[in-house]
XYZ file of C-alpha atoms in Angstrom:
365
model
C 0.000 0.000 0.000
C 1.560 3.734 -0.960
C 1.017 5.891 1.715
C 0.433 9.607 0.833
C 3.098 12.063 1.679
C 2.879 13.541 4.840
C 3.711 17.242 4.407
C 2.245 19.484 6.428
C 0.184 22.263 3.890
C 2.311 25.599 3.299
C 1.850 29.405 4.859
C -0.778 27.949 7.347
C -0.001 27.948 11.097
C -1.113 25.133 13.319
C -3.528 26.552 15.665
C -3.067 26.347 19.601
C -4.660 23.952 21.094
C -4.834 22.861 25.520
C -3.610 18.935 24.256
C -0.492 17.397 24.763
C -0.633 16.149 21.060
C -2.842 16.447 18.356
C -2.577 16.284 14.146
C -5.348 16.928 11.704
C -5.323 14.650 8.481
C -6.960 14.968 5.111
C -8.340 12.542 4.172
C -8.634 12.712 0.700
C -4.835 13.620 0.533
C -3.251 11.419 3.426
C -1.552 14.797 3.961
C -1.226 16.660 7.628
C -2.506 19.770 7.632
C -1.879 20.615 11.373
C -0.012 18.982 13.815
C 1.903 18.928 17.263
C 4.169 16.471 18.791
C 2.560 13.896 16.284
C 5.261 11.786 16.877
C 5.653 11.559 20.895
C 4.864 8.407 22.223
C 1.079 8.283 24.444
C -0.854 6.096 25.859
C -3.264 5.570 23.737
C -6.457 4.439 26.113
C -9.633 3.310 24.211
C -8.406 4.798 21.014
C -6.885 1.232 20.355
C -9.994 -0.239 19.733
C -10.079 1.940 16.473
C -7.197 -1.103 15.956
C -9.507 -3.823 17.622
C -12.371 -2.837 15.118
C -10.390 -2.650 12.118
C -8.975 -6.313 12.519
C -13.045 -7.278 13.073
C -13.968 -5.880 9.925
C -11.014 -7.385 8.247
C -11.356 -10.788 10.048
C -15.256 -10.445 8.364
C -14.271 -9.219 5.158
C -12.154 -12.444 4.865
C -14.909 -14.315 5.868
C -13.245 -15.572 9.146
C -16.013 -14.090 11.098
C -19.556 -13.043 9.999
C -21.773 -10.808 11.948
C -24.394 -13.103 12.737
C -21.628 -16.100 14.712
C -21.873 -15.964 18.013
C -18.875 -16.258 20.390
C -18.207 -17.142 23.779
C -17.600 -14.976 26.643
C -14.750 -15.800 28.471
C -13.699 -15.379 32.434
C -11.131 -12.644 31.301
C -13.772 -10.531 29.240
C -16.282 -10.848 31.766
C -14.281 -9.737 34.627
C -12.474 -6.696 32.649
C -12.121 -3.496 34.437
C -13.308 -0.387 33.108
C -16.008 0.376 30.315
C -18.213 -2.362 29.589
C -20.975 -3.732 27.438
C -22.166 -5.726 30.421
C -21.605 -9.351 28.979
C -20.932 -12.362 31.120
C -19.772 -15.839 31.018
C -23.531 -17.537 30.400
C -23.997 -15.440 26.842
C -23.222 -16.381 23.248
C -22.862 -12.628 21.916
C -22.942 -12.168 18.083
C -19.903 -10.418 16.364
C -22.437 -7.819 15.341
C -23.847 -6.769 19.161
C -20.209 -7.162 19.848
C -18.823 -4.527 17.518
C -21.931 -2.197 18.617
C -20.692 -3.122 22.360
C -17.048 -2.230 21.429
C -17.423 1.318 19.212
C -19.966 2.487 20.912
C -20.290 1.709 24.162
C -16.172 1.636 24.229
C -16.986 -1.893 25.815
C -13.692 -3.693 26.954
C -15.335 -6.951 27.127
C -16.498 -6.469 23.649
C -12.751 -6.031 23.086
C -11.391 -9.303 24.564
C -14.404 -11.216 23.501
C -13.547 -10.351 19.709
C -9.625 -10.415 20.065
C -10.401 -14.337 21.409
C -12.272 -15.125 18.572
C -9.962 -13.648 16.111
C -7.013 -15.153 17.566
C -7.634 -17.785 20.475
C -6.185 -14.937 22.845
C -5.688 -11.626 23.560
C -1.998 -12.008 23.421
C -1.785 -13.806 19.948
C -4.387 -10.705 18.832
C -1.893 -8.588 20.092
C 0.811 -9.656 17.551
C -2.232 -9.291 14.480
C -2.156 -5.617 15.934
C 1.390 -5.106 15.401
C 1.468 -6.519 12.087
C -1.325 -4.406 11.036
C 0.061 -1.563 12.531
C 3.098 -1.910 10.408
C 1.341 -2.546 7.437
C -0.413 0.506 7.115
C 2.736 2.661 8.141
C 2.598 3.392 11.712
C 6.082 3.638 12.646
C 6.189 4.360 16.339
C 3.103 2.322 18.052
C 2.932 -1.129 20.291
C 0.202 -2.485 20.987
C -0.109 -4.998 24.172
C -3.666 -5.604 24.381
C -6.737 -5.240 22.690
C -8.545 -2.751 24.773
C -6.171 0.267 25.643
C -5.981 -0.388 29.403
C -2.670 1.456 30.951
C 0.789 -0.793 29.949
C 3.943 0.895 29.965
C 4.994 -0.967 26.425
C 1.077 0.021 24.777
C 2.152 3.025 22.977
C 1.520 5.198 19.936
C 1.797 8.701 18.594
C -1.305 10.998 17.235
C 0.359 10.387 13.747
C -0.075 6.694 14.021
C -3.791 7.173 15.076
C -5.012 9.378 12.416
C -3.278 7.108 9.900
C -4.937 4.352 11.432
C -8.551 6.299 11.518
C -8.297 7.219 8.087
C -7.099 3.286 6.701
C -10.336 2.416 8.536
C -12.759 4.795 7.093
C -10.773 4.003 3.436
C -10.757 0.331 3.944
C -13.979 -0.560 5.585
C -16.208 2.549 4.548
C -19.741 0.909 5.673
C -18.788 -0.367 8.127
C -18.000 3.252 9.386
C -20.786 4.479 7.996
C -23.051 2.031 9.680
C -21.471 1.875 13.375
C -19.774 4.936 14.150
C -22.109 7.790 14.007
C -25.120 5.902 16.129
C -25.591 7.801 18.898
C -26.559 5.246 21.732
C -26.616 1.316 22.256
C -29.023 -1.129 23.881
C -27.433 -4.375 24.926
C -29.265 -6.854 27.615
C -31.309 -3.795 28.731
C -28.762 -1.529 29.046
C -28.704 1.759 27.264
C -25.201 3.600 26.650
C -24.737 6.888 24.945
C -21.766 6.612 22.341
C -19.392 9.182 24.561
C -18.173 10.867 21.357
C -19.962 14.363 21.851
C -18.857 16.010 18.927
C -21.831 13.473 17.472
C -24.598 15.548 19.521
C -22.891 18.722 18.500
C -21.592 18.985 14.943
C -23.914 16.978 12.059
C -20.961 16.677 9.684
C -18.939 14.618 12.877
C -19.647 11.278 11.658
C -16.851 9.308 14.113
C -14.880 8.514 15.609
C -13.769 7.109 19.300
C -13.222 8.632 22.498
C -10.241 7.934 25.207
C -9.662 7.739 28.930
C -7.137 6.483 31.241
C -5.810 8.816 34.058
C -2.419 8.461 32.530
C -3.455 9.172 29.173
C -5.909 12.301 29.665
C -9.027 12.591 27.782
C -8.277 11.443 24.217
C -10.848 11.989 20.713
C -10.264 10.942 17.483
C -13.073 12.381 15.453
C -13.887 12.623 11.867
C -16.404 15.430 10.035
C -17.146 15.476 6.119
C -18.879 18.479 4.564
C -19.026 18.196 0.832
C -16.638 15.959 -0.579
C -13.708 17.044 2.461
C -13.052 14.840 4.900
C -11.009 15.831 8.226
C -9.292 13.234 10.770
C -8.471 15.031 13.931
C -6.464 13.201 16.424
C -6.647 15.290 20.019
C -4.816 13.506 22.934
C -4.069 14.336 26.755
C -6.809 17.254 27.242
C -8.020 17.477 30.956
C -11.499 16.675 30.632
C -14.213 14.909 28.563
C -15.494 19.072 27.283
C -12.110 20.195 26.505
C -11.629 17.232 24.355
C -14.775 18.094 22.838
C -13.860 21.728 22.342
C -10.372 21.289 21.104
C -11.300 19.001 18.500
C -14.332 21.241 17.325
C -11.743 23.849 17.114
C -9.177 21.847 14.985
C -11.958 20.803 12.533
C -13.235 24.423 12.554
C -9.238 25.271 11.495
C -9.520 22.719 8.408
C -12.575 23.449 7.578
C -12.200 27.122 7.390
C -8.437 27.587 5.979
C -8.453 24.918 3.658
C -10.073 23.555 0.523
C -10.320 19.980 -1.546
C -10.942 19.700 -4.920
C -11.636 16.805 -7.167
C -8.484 17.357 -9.828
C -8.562 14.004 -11.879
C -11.042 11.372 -11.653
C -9.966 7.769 -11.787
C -9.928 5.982 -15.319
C -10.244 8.738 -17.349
C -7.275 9.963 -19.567
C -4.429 12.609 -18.653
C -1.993 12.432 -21.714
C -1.042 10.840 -24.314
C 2.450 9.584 -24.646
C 5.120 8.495 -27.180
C 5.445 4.715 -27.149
C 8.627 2.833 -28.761
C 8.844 -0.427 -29.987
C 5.278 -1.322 -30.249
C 2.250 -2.051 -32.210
C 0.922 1.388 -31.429
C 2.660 4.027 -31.546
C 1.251 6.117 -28.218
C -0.572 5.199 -24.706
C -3.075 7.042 -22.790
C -1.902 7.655 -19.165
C -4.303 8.285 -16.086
C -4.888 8.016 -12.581
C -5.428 4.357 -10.986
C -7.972 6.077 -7.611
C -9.514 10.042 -8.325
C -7.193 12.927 -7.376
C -8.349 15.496 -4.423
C -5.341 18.108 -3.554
C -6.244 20.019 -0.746
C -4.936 23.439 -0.607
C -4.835 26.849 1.678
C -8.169 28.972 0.605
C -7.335 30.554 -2.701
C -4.422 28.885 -4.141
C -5.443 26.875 -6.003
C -4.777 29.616 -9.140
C -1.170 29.190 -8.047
C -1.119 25.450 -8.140
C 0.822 23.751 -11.167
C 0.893 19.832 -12.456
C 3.613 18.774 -14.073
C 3.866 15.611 -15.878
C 7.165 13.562 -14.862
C 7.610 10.584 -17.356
C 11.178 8.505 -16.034
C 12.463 7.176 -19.450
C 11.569 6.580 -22.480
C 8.013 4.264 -22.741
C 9.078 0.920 -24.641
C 6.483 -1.982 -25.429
C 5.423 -4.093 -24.239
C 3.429 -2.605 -21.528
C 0.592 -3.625 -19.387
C -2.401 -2.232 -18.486
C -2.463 -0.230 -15.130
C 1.111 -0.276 -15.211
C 3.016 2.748 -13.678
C 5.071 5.030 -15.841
C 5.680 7.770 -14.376
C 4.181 10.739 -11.976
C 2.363 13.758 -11.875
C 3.695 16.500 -9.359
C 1.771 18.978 -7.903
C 3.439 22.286 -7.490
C 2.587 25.396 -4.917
C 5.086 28.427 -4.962
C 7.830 25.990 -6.387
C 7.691 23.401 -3.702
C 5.817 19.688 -4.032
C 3.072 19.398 -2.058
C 1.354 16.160 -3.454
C 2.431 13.329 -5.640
C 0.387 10.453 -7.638
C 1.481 7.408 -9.762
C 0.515 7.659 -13.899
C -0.417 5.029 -15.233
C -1.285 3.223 -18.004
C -5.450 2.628 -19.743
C -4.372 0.199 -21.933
C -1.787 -2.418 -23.086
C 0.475 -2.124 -25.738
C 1.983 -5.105 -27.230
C 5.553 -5.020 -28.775
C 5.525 -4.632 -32.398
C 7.370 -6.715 -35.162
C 11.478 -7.315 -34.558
C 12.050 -5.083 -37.655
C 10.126 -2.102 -35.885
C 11.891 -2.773 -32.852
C 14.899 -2.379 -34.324
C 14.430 1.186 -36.195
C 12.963 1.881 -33.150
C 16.127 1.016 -31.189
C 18.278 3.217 -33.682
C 15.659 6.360 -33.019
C 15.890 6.474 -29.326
C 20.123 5.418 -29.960
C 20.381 9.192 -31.442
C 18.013 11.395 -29.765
């Protein structure tokens, strides 16, 4: 998987915010837009069950789970500290009321129940966690268990978590869509309101997961689309369950209001046209392999240039969707995004007598 560049935008300071830590992520982009101390390591709390859920989406995607299998609840899940769904050793619990119990109710038996069906334990989910986590590019995190409860060696950085946030909204988009943004949760009687508050406060907060340990602060990782822009804020160590609230309003507020995303090329449709040697045709149409969205500063987009970066000369044969080359986009003479060319079509390599005038042409230019 190619991870987008992480530059922070140009000419736009980070705002101040009362947090230890916090980053703001495009999602369209992959690029940071705001961010301080993204890389210092934190506890993470309940945040890790954004990890927890995206291995149970995965583990259903791959049809090693479905929603409606029920699993067992074991001794350890049922006698969990901290949040809870309220599940207990006599239920079968489906994955479904499970993942309810773990996003939105932040439900730490939920967590262990579906780490043990997963894996067979917590600690052999553990390693899953740390496989994914370097899969999708987070560099500095451990994870220990599946729940977020205090360990010295569970550890991560607000960089890692909004990376992770936005490869779960990318990867598993209904299933975000569908769990995240429900406001409250009734398990065996038991009503819980989801504790994210942005939910009750902004309609364009669709996600994401609140936070807690007294070591860690009060922790938020939220997520708000309005139009086609979507912003992954990442606000950890605030003092209290409303200044979490407030600081990540504000940092959304901050995206929202000094940046813009635009759709620049859509996916599959062609870019160029380029010179091809050696083959049965004589040019190739390049374009995008996913749609384009650069996010810029308010406005600058009349100062923003693309410039087609081809790395040799194109020789058949080639295959369809193969790479070629790269567009760079340009702000005030400095790259701020990057995306693979590639090719619509296949172009087979022509007969050896072409080849070989063609050989001779690209000998003397």
């Amino acid at each position: 998987m190619t991870l987008a560049a992480e530059t922070v935008t140009l000419n736009v300071p980070s705002p101040t915010l009362a947090a230890k830590a916090f980053v703001l992520r495009d999602a369209n982009t992959g690029g940071l837009l705001a961010a301080s101390n993204p890389d210092m390591p934190v506890e993470p709390a309940s945040l890790t069950k954004v990890m927890t859920a995206y291995l149970a989406f995965e583990a259903v995607k791959q049809k090693r789970l479905s929603l409606t299998q029920t699993l067992p609840v074991s001794h350890k899940a049922w006698k969990v500290e901290g949040s809870k769904m309220f599940i207990d050793t006599t239920m079968t619990v489906t994955v479904d009321e499970l993942l309810h119990g773990l996003i939105i109710q932040s439900g730490n038996d939920a967590s262990i129940t579906l780490a043990e069906g997963i894996a067979g334990s917590e600690e052999l989910f553990a390693t899953l966690m740390n496989k994914k986590a370097v899969a999708l590019g987070m560099k500095n995190s451990h994870f220990v268990n599946s729940t977020g409860l205090p360990d010295p060696t569970h550890t991560t950085t607000a960089r890692d978590l909004s990376i992770l946030a936005n490869a779960l909204i990318r990867d598993y988009p209904q299933d975000y869509a569908r769990l995240y943004s429900q406001k409250s949760y009734t398990y065996n009687k038991i009503t819980q309101p989801n504790r994210n508050r942005l939910l009750f406060l902004d309609p364009t907060v669709d996600g994401m997961k609140t936070g807690h340990t007294e070591s860690a602060g009060y922790c938020l990782i939220s997520s708000a689309k309005r139009n086609d822009f979507r912003l992954i804020s990442v606000v950890l160590g605030t003092t209290s369950d409303n200044v979490r609230a407030a600081e990540s309003q504000k940092l959304l507020n901050f995206g929202f209001q000094f940046f813009e995303s635009k759709l620049i090329y859509p996916a599959a449709k062609a870019i160029t046209r380029q010179k091809v040697w050696k083959g049965k045709e004589s040019e190739v149409d390049l374009t995008v392999a996913r749609p384009v969205y650069l996010t810029l500063p308010q406005g600058e987009y009349a100062n923003m240039k693309a410039n087609v970066r081809i790395a040799k000369p194109l020789e058949a044969p080639l295959k369809a969707q193969q790479t070629v080359g790269k567009i760079d986009f340009t702000l005030n003479n400095q790259v701020v995004h990057s995306v693979p060319l590639v090719t619509m079509q296949a172009v087979e390599a022509s007969n050896i007598f072409s080849r070989m005038i063609d050989q001779v042409r690209l000998y003397l230019q």
